[in-house]
Coordinates of C-alpha atoms in Angstrom, one line a residue:
X1 CA -0.2 -0.2 0.0
X2 CA 1.4 3.5 -0.7
X3 CA 1.1 6.5 2.3
X4 CA -1.7 7.7 0.7
X5 CA -4.0 5.0 0.8
X6 CA -3.4 4.0 4.3
X7 CA -3.8 7.9 5.4
X8 CA -7.4 7.2 3.7
X9 CA -7.3 4.8 6.4
X10 CA -7.2 6.8 9.1
X11 CA -10.0 7.5 11.6
X12 CA -12.2 10.7 10.9
X13 CA -10.4 13.7 12.5
X14 CA -13.0 15.8 14.8
X15 CA -14.0 19.3 13.7
X16 CA -12.8 21.6 16.4
X17 CA -14.7 23.9 18.8
X18 CA -13.8 27.7 19.1
X19 CA -14.3 28.8 22.7
X20 CA -14.0 32.1 23.6
X21 CA -15.2 35.2 26.5
X22 CA -16.7 37.1 26.4
X23 CA -19.0 34.1 23.8
X24 CA -21.7 36.5 21.7
X25 CA -19.4 40.2 21.8
X26 CA -16.1 41.3 22.3
X27 CA -15.8 45.4 23.3
X28 CA -12.9 47.1 21.3
X29 CA -10.0 47.8 23.9
X30 CA -10.6 44.5 26.0
X31 CA -9.6 40.8 25.5
X32 CA -11.3 37.9 24.5
X33 CA -9.9 35.2 25.5
X34 CA -9.4 32.2 23.5
X35 CA -9.4 28.4 24.1
X36 CA -10.8 25.1 22.0
X37 CA -11.7 21.9 23.1
X38 CA -8.7 19.0 23.3
X39 CA -8.8 15.7 21.6
X40 CA -6.9 12.5 22.3
X41 CA -5.4 10.5 19.9
X42 CA -7.5 8.5 18.0
X43 CA -5.8 4.9 16.3
X44 CA -7.5 2.4 13.7
X45 CA -6.4 -0.9 12.2
X46 CA -7.4 -2.0 8.5
X47 CA -6.4 -3.7 6.0
X48 CA -5.8 -2.7 2.4
X49 CA -5.0 -5.8 -0.2
X50 CA -4.9 -8.5 2.6
X51 CA -1.8 -5.6 4.0
X52 CA -2.4 -5.0 7.5
X53 CA -2.2 -1.7 7.9
X54 CA -2.2 1.3 11.0
X55 CA -2.8 4.4 12.1
X56 CA -2.6 7.2 15.1
X57 CA -3.7 11.0 14.8
X58 CA -2.3 12.8 17.0
X59 CA -3.3 17.1 17.6
X60 CA -0.3 19.4 17.9
X61 CA -0.8 22.3 17.0
X62 CA -3.9 24.6 17.7
X63 CA -4.1 28.4 15.9
X64 CA -6.3 30.5 16.3
X65 CA -7.1 33.6 14.0
X66 CA -8.9 37.0 15.3
X67 CA -10.5 37.7 11.9
X68 CA -8.3 41.3 12.0
X69 CA -4.8 39.6 10.9
X70 CA -4.2 38.2 14.0
X71 CA -2.9 34.8 14.8
X72 CA -2.1 32.6 18.0
X73 CA -0.9 29.1 17.5
X74 CA 0.8 27.0 20.9
X75 CA 0.9 22.9 21.5
X76 CA -2.8 22.5 23.5
X77 CA -6.2 23.6 23.5
X78 CA -6.0 26.0 26.7
X79 CA -9.1 25.4 29.4
X80 CA -11.4 28.1 30.5
X81 CA -10.1 31.4 31.8
X82 CA -7.4 31.5 33.3
X83 CA -6.3 28.9 31.2
X84 CA -6.7 29.9 28.3
X85 CA -4.9 29.2 25.3
X86 CA -4.5 32.9 24.1
X87 CA -6.4 36.6 24.6
X88 CA -6.6 39.0 22.1
X89 CA -7.7 42.7 22.0
X90 CA -9.4 44.4 19.2
X91 CA -9.6 48.1 18.3
X92 CA -11.8 48.2 15.7
X93 CA -15.0 48.0 16.6
X94 CA -16.7 45.5 13.5
X95 CA -17.9 41.7 12.2
X96 CA -15.2 39.5 12.2
X97 CA -14.9 36.0 11.4
X98 CA -13.0 34.0 13.6
X99 CA -11.2 30.7 12.6
X100 CA -9.2 27.7 14.2
X101 CA -7.6 25.1 12.6
X102 CA -6.0 22.2 14.7
X103 CA -3.3 20.2 12.4
X104 CA -2.7 16.5 13.2
X105 CA 0.0 14.4 12.8
X106 CA -0.8 11.1 10.9
X107 CA 1.5 8.3 12.3
X108 CA 1.2 5.5 9.9
X109 CA 2.4 2.1 8.9
X110 CA 3.7 3.8 6.1
X111 CA 5.3 7.0 7.2
X112 CA 4.1 10.0 8.6
X113 CA 2.7 13.0 7.2
X114 CA 0.0 15.7 8.3
X115 CA -3.8 16.6 8.2
X116 CA -6.1 19.4 9.8
X117 CA -9.7 20.7 9.7
X118 CA -10.6 24.0 11.3
X119 CA -14.5 25.9 11.9
X120 CA -15.1 29.3 11.5
X121 CA -17.3 32.0 13.6
X122 CA -18.8 35.2 13.4
X123 CA -17.7 38.0 16.4
X124 CA -19.3 40.7 16.2
X125 CA -17.3 43.5 18.7
X126 CA -18.7 46.8 20.1
X127 CA -16.8 49.7 20.8
X128 CA -18.0 51.4 24.2
X129 CA -17.4 55.3 24.8
X130 CA -18.4 57.0 28.3
X131 CA -19.4 60.3 28.4
X132 CA -18.9 63.2 30.7
X133 CA -22.3 64.4 31.7
X134 CA -22.0 67.5 33.9

C-alpha cells in the first residue's frame, strides 16, 4: 500500500470547537480569551489488499485567527479562563470571522503526514465610549 492509501484509512478527524470569552460580543480595548476542546489520539487498524495497516492521529498544533490579521499558535488547546490558550484585543469595532485550525500528525505503518481541520465563527465587536455629563 502507498502512504496515500494508508492515510485514507485513518480515523475521521473531529471538527475543532472554538471557545471564547466573551462569547457573543467583544468590546474594543478589552481582551477576548480563546481556547478549544482537546482531543485524544485516535487509532485505527485495517487491511489494504490483505496487508495490515495502522494509523494514529495525534493533534499537535492549535492556531486561532482573530479575523483582523492576528494569529496565535499553541501546542495545546488551553482551557476555560484562567487557563485559556490565547487572548486578543480588538482595536476597531466591527464584524469579524474567527477561525481555529487544528493540525494533526498522522503516524501510519507506511509513513507520516499532516492533516488539519478547521472551524469558523462570526464575532461582533462593539465600541463603548464614556461620556462626561455635568
